[in-house]
């Protein structure tokens, strides 16, 4: 095998460690900025200079020492998450120096990893950051939720929570492409609610901070809804069950309203209505939908290029801002995808 390397001196990389496990809402004290010397890559490994990293709500669950669908983060070690970057050293013929790759060793400026754990991405069809947003797992979550988990049918009325966030801002536009007759989104605050209609193609927007969620949903969808994409849980799931038409479908993608709870949150008190209406409530893990990535990227890259799919990013600068970006996601500070830019 031909090895490709760049001549380099020792690299000292900054990374964010989990210093302590949060009790309830995380704080900056739960994180620690650490500088570490990078090892030389072994045979089959690459060194990546990360240029962008993602922070996502699901990471909150990994901060608890509790069983889940992903293992918990380890105390005193770097956190993990999706990132894109440029290969600066390679001992793999499959991934050359200079390639831009997607991988899962975010929360650090540089990463050493097996080449098989990286995916080369095409920055000719979309910017690198798009592979963490519209072309990444958040875009794929919207696509899988509305085509597989709770498929949208022609003429459906669709309701989407966290609609100004990374998944929701894509999902509203996608629901329309899939044939929805009306698309309704929920967001926090008047500015985000306005963006749903002006930027992301929603027909109606609910500001859940402005009054009764049930009343606003009834006004926006007086004849009920057929599909609900749930990223919030709690009161949003309750309102959606109440508004569902018979045979409606609910994609359970997240429940951010309860991620910081110290005791389990009670379920919706109207769950029996799901029985009476013969509803389908189905959970979705995007990691089980990765086989859809090629078809999603093929479709979405074209839509991004011609401007018919609009995406938004909220960007913080520098690895030291990664904890603040993550805390901001949990508090709803982002419009579209929350990202941290790691390049100068």
mmCIF file of C-alpha atoms in Angstrom:
data_model
loop_
_atom_site.group_PDB
_atom_site.id
_atom_site.type_symbol
_atom_site.label_atom_id
_atom_site.label_comp_id
_atom_site.label_asym_id
_atom_site.label_seq_id
_atom_site.Cartn_x
_atom_site.Cartn_y
_atom_site.Cartn_z
ATOM 1 C CA UNK A 1 0.000 0.000 0.000
ATOM 2 C CA UNK A 2 1.164 3.477 -0.792
ATOM 3 C CA UNK A 3 1.246 5.731 2.239
ATOM 4 C CA UNK A 4 0.645 9.452 1.887
ATOM 5 C CA UNK A 5 1.845 11.825 4.558
ATOM 6 C CA UNK A 6 2.685 15.445 5.036
ATOM 7 C CA UNK A 7 5.841 16.457 6.832
ATOM 8 C CA UNK A 8 4.701 17.868 10.126
ATOM 9 C CA UNK A 9 6.040 18.714 13.528
ATOM 10 C CA UNK A 10 4.225 17.557 16.628
ATOM 11 C CA UNK A 11 0.668 18.886 16.705
ATOM 12 C CA UNK A 12 -0.876 20.083 19.955
ATOM 13 C CA UNK A 13 -4.635 19.949 19.602
ATOM 14 C CA UNK A 14 -7.295 21.530 21.800
ATOM 15 C CA UNK A 15 -10.309 19.412 22.718
ATOM 16 C CA UNK A 16 -13.309 19.557 25.032
ATOM 17 C CA UNK A 17 -13.542 16.965 27.804
ATOM 18 C CA UNK A 18 -16.511 16.075 29.980
ATOM 19 C CA UNK A 19 -15.287 17.242 33.380
ATOM 20 C CA UNK A 20 -18.362 16.193 35.383
ATOM 21 C CA UNK A 21 -21.810 14.786 34.776
ATOM 22 C CA UNK A 22 -24.573 17.412 34.866
ATOM 23 C CA UNK A 23 -27.455 17.198 37.301
ATOM 24 C CA UNK A 24 -30.331 18.727 35.389
ATOM 25 C CA UNK A 25 -29.369 21.477 32.962
ATOM 26 C CA UNK A 26 -25.643 21.391 32.056
ATOM 27 C CA UNK A 27 -23.404 24.353 32.815
ATOM 28 C CA UNK A 28 -20.016 25.493 31.559
ATOM 29 C CA UNK A 29 -18.449 23.857 34.629
ATOM 30 C CA UNK A 30 -19.267 20.411 33.210
ATOM 31 C CA UNK A 31 -16.721 20.978 30.420
ATOM 32 C CA UNK A 32 -12.954 21.404 30.317
ATOM 33 C CA UNK A 33 -10.695 22.665 27.526
ATOM 34 C CA UNK A 34 -7.639 20.407 27.308
ATOM 35 C CA UNK A 35 -4.586 20.570 25.057
ATOM 36 C CA UNK A 36 -3.099 17.246 24.030
ATOM 37 C CA UNK A 37 -0.241 16.105 21.828
ATOM 38 C CA UNK A 38 -1.428 14.194 18.788
ATOM 39 C CA UNK A 39 0.084 10.746 18.166
ATOM 40 C CA UNK A 40 1.529 9.793 14.793
ATOM 41 C CA UNK A 41 -1.012 7.912 12.661
ATOM 42 C CA UNK A 42 -0.663 4.143 12.528
ATOM 43 C CA UNK A 43 -0.987 2.107 9.338
ATOM 44 C CA UNK A 44 -4.470 2.649 7.907
ATOM 45 C CA UNK A 45 -5.079 5.837 9.902
ATOM 46 C CA UNK A 46 -5.500 9.470 8.914
ATOM 47 C CA UNK A 47 -5.050 12.792 10.675
ATOM 48 C CA UNK A 48 -7.853 15.308 10.161
ATOM 49 C CA UNK A 49 -7.768 19.030 10.871
ATOM 50 C CA UNK A 50 -11.379 19.638 11.793
ATOM 51 C CA UNK A 51 -12.926 22.703 10.209
ATOM 52 C CA UNK A 52 -16.514 22.353 11.471
ATOM 53 C CA UNK A 53 -18.152 20.441 14.321
ATOM 54 C CA UNK A 54 -21.742 19.856 15.295
ATOM 55 C CA UNK A 55 -23.521 20.045 18.633
ATOM 56 C CA UNK A 56 -26.861 18.260 18.920
ATOM 57 C CA UNK A 57 -29.537 17.752 21.587
ATOM 58 C CA UNK A 58 -29.024 13.956 21.734
ATOM 59 C CA UNK A 59 -25.582 14.585 23.266
ATOM 60 C CA UNK A 60 -27.264 15.570 26.531
ATOM 61 C CA UNK A 61 -28.329 11.949 27.104
ATOM 62 C CA UNK A 62 -24.770 10.716 26.641
ATOM 63 C CA UNK A 63 -23.627 12.952 29.487
ATOM 64 C CA UNK A 64 -25.573 10.821 31.980
ATOM 65 C CA UNK A 65 -24.123 7.544 33.222
ATOM 66 C CA UNK A 66 -27.210 5.610 32.207
ATOM 67 C CA UNK A 67 -28.016 2.960 29.611
ATOM 68 C CA UNK A 68 -29.310 4.262 26.307
ATOM 69 C CA UNK A 69 -29.062 3.563 22.589
ATOM 70 C CA UNK A 70 -25.567 5.141 22.654
ATOM 71 C CA UNK A 71 -22.897 4.647 25.341
ATOM 72 C CA UNK A 72 -22.344 7.517 27.796
ATOM 73 C CA UNK A 73 -19.457 9.905 27.352
ATOM 74 C CA UNK A 74 -16.526 9.093 29.612
ATOM 75 C CA UNK A 75 -15.427 11.521 32.283
ATOM 76 C CA UNK A 76 -12.050 13.106 31.611
ATOM 77 C CA UNK A 77 -12.107 12.240 27.922
ATOM 78 C CA UNK A 78 -12.980 14.201 24.792
ATOM 79 C CA UNK A 79 -16.626 14.244 23.823
ATOM 80 C CA UNK A 80 -17.671 12.935 20.412
ATOM 81 C CA UNK A 81 -19.938 14.112 17.633
ATOM 82 C CA UNK A 82 -20.077 14.711 13.923
ATOM 83 C CA UNK A 83 -17.408 16.858 12.294
ATOM 84 C CA UNK A 84 -15.911 17.623 8.911
ATOM 85 C CA UNK A 85 -12.330 18.465 8.187
ATOM 86 C CA UNK A 86 -9.344 18.209 5.877
ATOM 87 C CA UNK A 87 -6.937 15.263 5.892
ATOM 88 C CA UNK A 88 -3.442 16.552 6.685
ATOM 89 C CA UNK A 89 -1.682 13.189 6.998
ATOM 90 C CA UNK A 90 -2.625 9.754 5.710
ATOM 91 C CA UNK A 91 -1.364 6.222 5.981
ATOM 92 C CA UNK A 92 -4.244 4.929 3.886
ATOM 93 C CA UNK A 93 -4.377 4.725 0.110
ATOM 94 C CA UNK A 94 -8.167 5.070 0.288
ATOM 95 C CA UNK A 95 -8.222 8.558 1.831
ATOM 96 C CA UNK A 96 -5.568 10.946 0.491
ATOM 97 C CA UNK A 97 -4.099 14.074 1.993
ATOM 98 C CA UNK A 98 -6.253 17.061 1.064
ATOM 99 C CA UNK A 99 -9.564 15.181 1.066
ATOM 100 C CA UNK A 100 -12.478 16.636 3.006
ATOM 101 C CA UNK A 101 -14.068 14.007 5.239
ATOM 102 C CA UNK A 102 -17.027 13.529 7.553
ATOM 103 C CA UNK A 103 -16.422 11.587 10.772
ATOM 104 C CA UNK A 104 -17.519 11.282 14.421
ATOM 105 C CA UNK A 105 -14.549 12.677 16.359
ATOM 106 C CA UNK A 106 -15.739 16.225 16.864
ATOM 107 C CA UNK A 107 -15.230 18.379 19.964
ATOM 108 C CA UNK A 108 -11.524 18.671 19.044
ATOM 109 C CA UNK A 109 -9.365 20.617 16.611
ATOM 110 C CA UNK A 110 -7.586 17.544 15.222
ATOM 111 C CA UNK A 111 -8.508 13.874 15.100
ATOM 112 C CA UNK A 112 -6.540 10.689 14.459
ATOM 113 C CA UNK A 113 -8.803 7.895 13.260
ATOM 114 C CA UNK A 114 -9.006 4.820 11.093
ATOM 115 C CA UNK A 115 -9.604 5.764 7.477
ATOM 116 C CA UNK A 116 -12.571 3.380 7.348
ATOM 117 C CA UNK A 117 -14.332 5.556 9.949
ATOM 118 C CA UNK A 118 -14.232 8.611 7.658
ATOM 119 C CA UNK A 119 -16.385 9.400 4.623
ATOM 120 C CA UNK A 120 -14.977 11.571 1.838
ATOM 121 C CA UNK A 121 -17.465 14.315 0.943
ATOM 122 C CA UNK A 122 -17.819 16.342 -2.223
ATOM 123 C CA UNK A 123 -17.416 20.048 -1.490
ATOM 124 C CA UNK A 124 -18.027 20.764 -5.155
ATOM 125 C CA UNK A 125 -21.769 20.184 -4.745
ATOM 126 C CA UNK A 126 -22.174 21.831 -1.333
ATOM 127 C CA UNK A 127 -20.009 23.564 1.266
ATOM 128 C CA UNK A 128 -18.381 21.396 3.914
ATOM 129 C CA UNK A 129 -20.670 22.676 6.677
ATOM 130 C CA UNK A 130 -23.739 21.396 4.803
ATOM 131 C CA UNK A 131 -22.644 17.832 5.568
ATOM 132 C CA UNK A 132 -23.385 18.535 9.226
ATOM 133 C CA UNK A 133 -26.748 20.145 8.496
ATOM 134 C CA UNK A 134 -28.971 19.794 5.454
ATOM 135 C CA UNK A 135 -26.848 16.984 3.974
ATOM 136 C CA UNK A 136 -25.983 15.485 7.357
ATOM 137 C CA UNK A 137 -27.847 13.554 9.996
ATOM 138 C CA UNK A 138 -30.268 16.393 10.700
ATOM 139 C CA UNK A 139 -31.398 16.574 7.078
ATOM 140 C CA UNK A 140 -31.527 12.791 6.953
ATOM 141 C CA UNK A 141 -33.650 12.766 10.126
ATOM 142 C CA UNK A 142 -36.253 14.948 8.441
ATOM 143 C CA UNK A 143 -36.197 12.804 5.310
ATOM 144 C CA UNK A 144 -36.469 9.458 7.098
ATOM 145 C CA UNK A 145 -39.133 10.724 9.498
ATOM 146 C CA UNK A 146 -41.417 11.958 6.726
ATOM 147 C CA UNK A 147 -40.846 9.163 4.196
ATOM 148 C CA UNK A 148 -40.415 6.064 6.386
ATOM 149 C CA UNK A 149 -41.425 6.610 10.003
ATOM 150 C CA UNK A 150 -44.524 8.766 9.467
ATOM 151 C CA UNK A 151 -44.811 9.014 5.681
ATOM 152 C CA UNK A 152 -46.485 12.106 4.274
ATOM 153 C CA UNK A 153 -49.236 11.423 1.753
ATOM 154 C CA UNK A 154 -50.745 13.704 -0.856
ATOM 155 C CA UNK A 155 -53.036 16.248 0.785
ATOM 156 C CA UNK A 156 -51.883 15.659 4.376
ATOM 157 C CA UNK A 157 -51.817 18.381 7.008
ATOM 158 C CA UNK A 158 -48.427 18.197 8.713
ATOM 159 C CA UNK A 159 -47.353 19.611 12.100
ATOM 160 C CA UNK A 160 -43.668 19.910 13.036
ATOM 161 C CA UNK A 161 -42.235 20.909 16.417
ATOM 162 C CA UNK A 162 -38.875 22.654 16.915
ATOM 163 C CA UNK A 163 -39.605 23.865 13.413
ATOM 164 C CA UNK A 164 -36.893 26.542 13.304
ATOM 165 C CA UNK A 165 -34.202 24.084 14.379
ATOM 166 C CA UNK A 166 -31.856 21.927 12.354
ATOM 167 C CA UNK A 167 -34.356 19.141 11.605
ATOM 168 C CA UNK A 168 -37.506 21.226 11.567
ATOM 169 C CA UNK A 169 -36.274 23.903 9.161
ATOM 170 C CA UNK A 170 -35.650 21.180 6.575
ATOM 171 C CA UNK A 171 -38.703 19.079 7.458
ATOM 172 C CA UNK A 172 -41.232 21.809 6.704
ATOM 173 C CA UNK A 173 -39.901 22.294 3.187
ATOM 174 C CA UNK A 174 -39.668 18.561 2.639
ATOM 175 C CA UNK A 175 -43.265 17.970 3.756
ATOM 176 C CA UNK A 176 -44.408 20.339 1.043
ATOM 177 C CA UNK A 177 -42.377 18.468 -1.591
ATOM 178 C CA UNK A 178 -43.926 15.215 -0.448
ATOM 179 C CA UNK A 179 -47.438 16.497 -1.141
ATOM 180 C CA UNK A 180 -48.652 18.083 2.096
ATOM 181 C CA UNK A 181 -51.545 20.472 1.590
ATOM 182 C CA UNK A 182 -50.721 22.483 4.706
ATOM 183 C CA UNK A 183 -47.592 22.617 6.884
ATOM 184 C CA UNK A 184 -47.649 24.038 10.416
ATOM 185 C CA UNK A 185 -44.614 24.628 12.602
ATOM 186 C CA UNK A 186 -44.027 25.436 16.246
ATOM 187 C CA UNK A 187 -41.147 27.597 17.474
ATOM 188 C CA UNK A 188 -40.276 29.735 20.477
ATOM 189 C CA UNK A 189 -40.613 33.484 20.037
ATOM 190 C CA UNK A 190 -42.058 35.803 17.388
ATOM 191 C CA UNK A 191 -38.857 36.106 15.348
ATOM 192 C CA UNK A 192 -38.509 32.365 14.866
ATOM 193 C CA UNK A 193 -42.215 32.014 14.165
ATOM 194 C CA UNK A 194 -41.964 34.640 11.442
ATOM 195 C CA UNK A 195 -38.970 32.877 9.869
ATOM 196 C CA UNK A 196 -40.970 29.675 9.568
ATOM 197 C CA UNK A 197 -43.282 31.388 7.097
ATOM 198 C CA UNK A 198 -40.876 33.785 5.373
ATOM 199 C CA UNK A 199 -37.791 31.546 5.123
ATOM 200 C CA UNK A 200 -38.792 27.908 5.498
ATOM 201 C CA UNK A 201 -42.059 27.637 3.589
ATOM 202 C CA UNK A 202 -44.495 26.983 6.425
ATOM 203 C CA UNK A 203 -48.139 27.939 5.924
ATOM 204 C CA UNK A 204 -48.671 28.775 9.583
ATOM 205 C CA UNK A 205 -46.467 29.248 12.616
ATOM 206 C CA UNK A 206 -47.224 28.713 16.286
ATOM 207 C CA UNK A 207 -45.263 30.594 18.939
ATOM 208 C CA UNK A 208 -45.583 28.167 21.827
ATOM 209 C CA UNK A 209 -44.556 30.905 24.252
ATOM 210 C CA UNK A 210 -47.467 33.127 23.214
ATOM 211 C CA UNK A 211 -50.395 31.154 24.613
ATOM 212 C CA UNK A 212 -52.179 27.819 24.618
ATOM 213 C CA UNK A 213 -50.521 25.370 22.244
ATOM 214 C CA UNK A 214 -53.764 23.421 21.799
ATOM 215 C CA UNK A 215 -55.734 26.553 20.931
ATOM 216 C CA UNK A 216 -53.132 27.806 18.468
ATOM 217 C CA UNK A 217 -52.927 24.402 16.779
ATOM 218 C CA UNK A 218 -56.716 24.207 16.526
ATOM 219 C CA UNK A 219 -56.739 27.628 14.865
ATOM 220 C CA UNK A 220 -53.954 26.692 12.435
ATOM 221 C CA UNK A 221 -55.483 23.286 11.618
ATOM 222 C CA UNK A 222 -59.223 23.478 12.343
ATOM 223 C CA UNK A 223 -59.873 20.147 10.622
ATOM 224 C CA UNK A 224 -57.012 18.365 12.372
ATOM 225 C CA UNK A 225 -53.595 17.040 11.353
ATOM 226 C CA UNK A 226 -52.419 13.833 9.697
ATOM 227 C CA UNK A 227 -48.681 13.760 10.437
ATOM 228 C CA UNK A 228 -46.644 15.051 13.372
ATOM 229 C CA UNK A 229 -42.837 15.132 13.587
ATOM 230 C CA UNK A 230 -42.010 15.285 17.296
ATOM 231 C CA UNK A 231 -38.669 16.639 18.488
ATOM 232 C CA UNK A 232 -40.025 18.117 21.726
ATOM 233 C CA UNK A 233 -42.312 15.673 23.532
ATOM 234 C CA UNK A 234 -44.283 16.891 26.538
ATOM 235 C CA UNK A 235 -46.989 19.442 25.789
ATOM 236 C CA UNK A 236 -46.315 19.298 22.048
ATOM 237 C CA UNK A 237 -46.937 15.568 21.856
ATOM 238 C CA UNK A 238 -50.094 15.968 23.922
ATOM 239 C CA UNK A 239 -51.393 18.726 21.632
ATOM 240 C CA UNK A 240 -50.602 16.706 18.510
ATOM 241 C CA UNK A 241 -52.428 13.621 19.784
ATOM 242 C CA UNK A 242 -55.442 15.790 20.514
ATOM 243 C CA UNK A 243 -55.397 17.319 17.025
ATOM 244 C CA UNK A 244 -54.775 14.094 15.099
ATOM 245 C CA UNK A 245 -57.267 12.794 12.589
ATOM 246 C CA UNK A 246 -58.130 9.117 12.563
ATOM 247 C CA UNK A 247 -55.240 7.055 11.199
ATOM 248 C CA UNK A 248 -52.673 9.793 11.770
ATOM 249 C CA UNK A 249 -48.930 9.117 12.006
ATOM 250 C CA UNK A 250 -46.447 10.460 14.547
ATOM 251 C CA UNK A 251 -42.659 10.247 14.152
ATOM 252 C CA UNK A 252 -40.993 10.316 17.580
ATOM 253 C CA UNK A 253 -37.576 11.802 16.778
ATOM 254 C CA UNK A 254 -36.700 13.567 20.026
ATOM 255 C CA UNK A 255 -38.067 14.949 23.288
ATOM 256 C CA UNK A 256 -35.875 17.936 24.089
ATOM 257 C CA UNK A 257 -38.358 19.334 26.592
ATOM 258 C CA UNK A 258 -37.368 16.577 29.019
ATOM 259 C CA UNK A 259 -33.649 16.133 28.381
ATOM 260 C CA UNK A 260 -32.638 18.047 31.515
ATOM 261 C CA UNK A 261 -35.270 16.522 33.795
ATOM 262 C CA UNK A 262 -33.897 14.900 36.932
ATOM 263 C CA UNK A 263 -36.927 12.603 37.279
ATOM 264 C CA UNK A 264 -38.838 10.944 34.428
ATOM 265 C CA UNK A 265 -41.420 13.240 32.876
ATOM 266 C CA UNK A 266 -45.002 11.908 32.831
ATOM 267 C CA UNK A 267 -46.343 10.819 29.474
ATOM 268 C CA UNK A 268 -49.215 12.609 27.687
ATOM 269 C CA UNK A 269 -52.403 12.276 29.736
ATOM 270 C CA UNK A 270 -54.472 11.864 26.552
ATOM 271 C CA UNK A 271 -52.633 8.821 25.229
ATOM 272 C CA UNK A 272 -55.824 6.761 25.080
ATOM 273 C CA UNK A 273 -56.996 9.026 22.269
ATOM 274 C CA UNK A 274 -54.261 7.417 20.168
ATOM 275 C CA UNK A 275 -56.176 4.169 20.600
ATOM 276 C CA UNK A 276 -59.537 5.655 19.724
ATOM 277 C CA UNK A 277 -58.101 7.353 16.638
ATOM 278 C CA UNK A 278 -55.987 4.334 15.617
ATOM 279 C CA UNK A 279 -52.858 6.446 15.496
ATOM 280 C CA UNK A 280 -49.358 5.214 14.760
ATOM 281 C CA UNK A 281 -46.621 6.495 17.092
ATOM 282 C CA UNK A 282 -43.244 5.243 15.908
ATOM 283 C CA UNK A 283 -39.787 6.038 17.212
ATOM 284 C CA UNK A 284 -36.871 6.732 14.895
ATOM 285 C CA UNK A 285 -33.108 6.501 15.371
ATOM 286 C CA UNK A 286 -31.334 8.201 12.505
ATOM 287 C CA UNK A 287 -28.400 5.808 12.929
ATOM 288 C CA UNK A 288 -30.688 3.056 11.636
ATOM 289 C CA UNK A 289 -31.468 5.109 8.523
ATOM 290 C CA UNK A 290 -27.924 5.703 7.262
ATOM 291 C CA UNK A 291 -28.654 3.492 4.237
ATOM 292 C CA UNK A 292 -30.819 6.389 2.987
ATOM 293 C CA UNK A 293 -27.891 8.828 2.961
ATOM 294 C CA UNK A 294 -26.972 8.370 -0.741
ATOM 295 C CA UNK A 295 -30.481 9.024 -2.033
ATOM 296 C CA UNK A 296 -31.012 11.919 0.385
ATOM 297 C CA UNK A 297 -27.751 13.636 -0.547
ATOM 298 C CA UNK A 298 -28.429 13.143 -4.248
ATOM 299 C CA UNK A 299 -31.814 14.841 -3.914
ATOM 300 C CA UNK A 300 -30.995 17.500 -1.346
ATOM 301 C CA UNK A 301 -27.717 18.660 -2.927
ATOM 302 C CA UNK A 302 -29.576 19.546 -6.097
ATOM 303 C CA UNK A 303 -32.256 21.413 -4.175
ATOM 304 C CA UNK A 304 -29.629 23.347 -2.233
ATOM 305 C CA UNK A 305 -27.810 24.234 -5.435
ATOM 306 C CA UNK A 306 -30.905 25.590 -7.176
ATOM 307 C CA UNK A 307 -32.106 27.408 -4.083
ATOM 308 C CA UNK A 308 -35.337 25.476 -3.640
ATOM 309 C CA UNK A 309 -34.152 24.031 -0.319
ATOM 310 C CA UNK A 310 -33.196 26.740 2.138
ATOM 311 C CA UNK A 311 -30.988 26.023 5.117
ATOM 312 C CA UNK A 312 -29.810 28.154 8.011
ATOM 313 C CA UNK A 313 -26.814 27.981 10.315
ATOM 314 C CA UNK A 314 -26.035 29.518 13.686
ATOM 315 C CA UNK A 315 -22.244 29.597 13.991
ATOM 316 C CA UNK A 316 -19.942 30.098 16.966
ATOM 317 C CA UNK A 317 -16.201 30.497 16.437
ATOM 318 C CA UNK A 318 -13.487 28.374 18.020
ATOM 319 C CA UNK A 319 -13.236 25.154 20.002
ATOM 320 C CA UNK A 320 -13.534 27.080 23.271
ATOM 321 C CA UNK A 321 -17.081 28.065 22.245
ATOM 322 C CA UNK A 322 -18.264 24.479 21.752
ATOM 323 C CA UNK A 323 -19.787 24.187 25.257
ATOM 324 C CA UNK A 324 -21.635 27.484 24.801
ATOM 325 C CA UNK A 325 -22.957 26.268 21.443
ATOM 326 C CA UNK A 326 -24.216 23.062 23.022
ATOM 327 C CA UNK A 327 -25.882 24.870 25.909
ATOM 328 C CA UNK A 328 -27.459 27.193 23.365
ATOM 329 C CA UNK A 329 -29.007 24.287 21.464
ATOM 330 C CA UNK A 330 -30.666 23.005 24.629
ATOM 331 C CA UNK A 331 -32.091 26.486 25.268
ATOM 332 C CA UNK A 332 -33.289 27.023 21.696
ATOM 333 C CA UNK A 333 -30.733 29.720 20.849
ATOM 334 C CA UNK A 334 -30.216 28.472 17.286
ATOM 335 C CA UNK A 335 -32.060 28.998 14.041
ATOM 336 C CA UNK A 336 -31.295 26.085 11.739
ATOM 337 C CA UNK A 337 -28.175 24.081 12.489
ATOM 338 C CA UNK A 338 -25.913 25.049 15.386
ATOM 339 C CA UNK A 339 -22.265 24.718 14.337
ATOM 340 C CA UNK A 340 -18.827 25.546 15.660
ATOM 341 C CA UNK A 341 -16.258 26.718 13.110
ATOM 342 C CA UNK A 342 -12.780 25.500 13.995
ATOM 343 C CA UNK A 343 -10.722 26.987 11.177
ATOM 344 C CA UNK A 344 -9.270 30.486 11.401
#
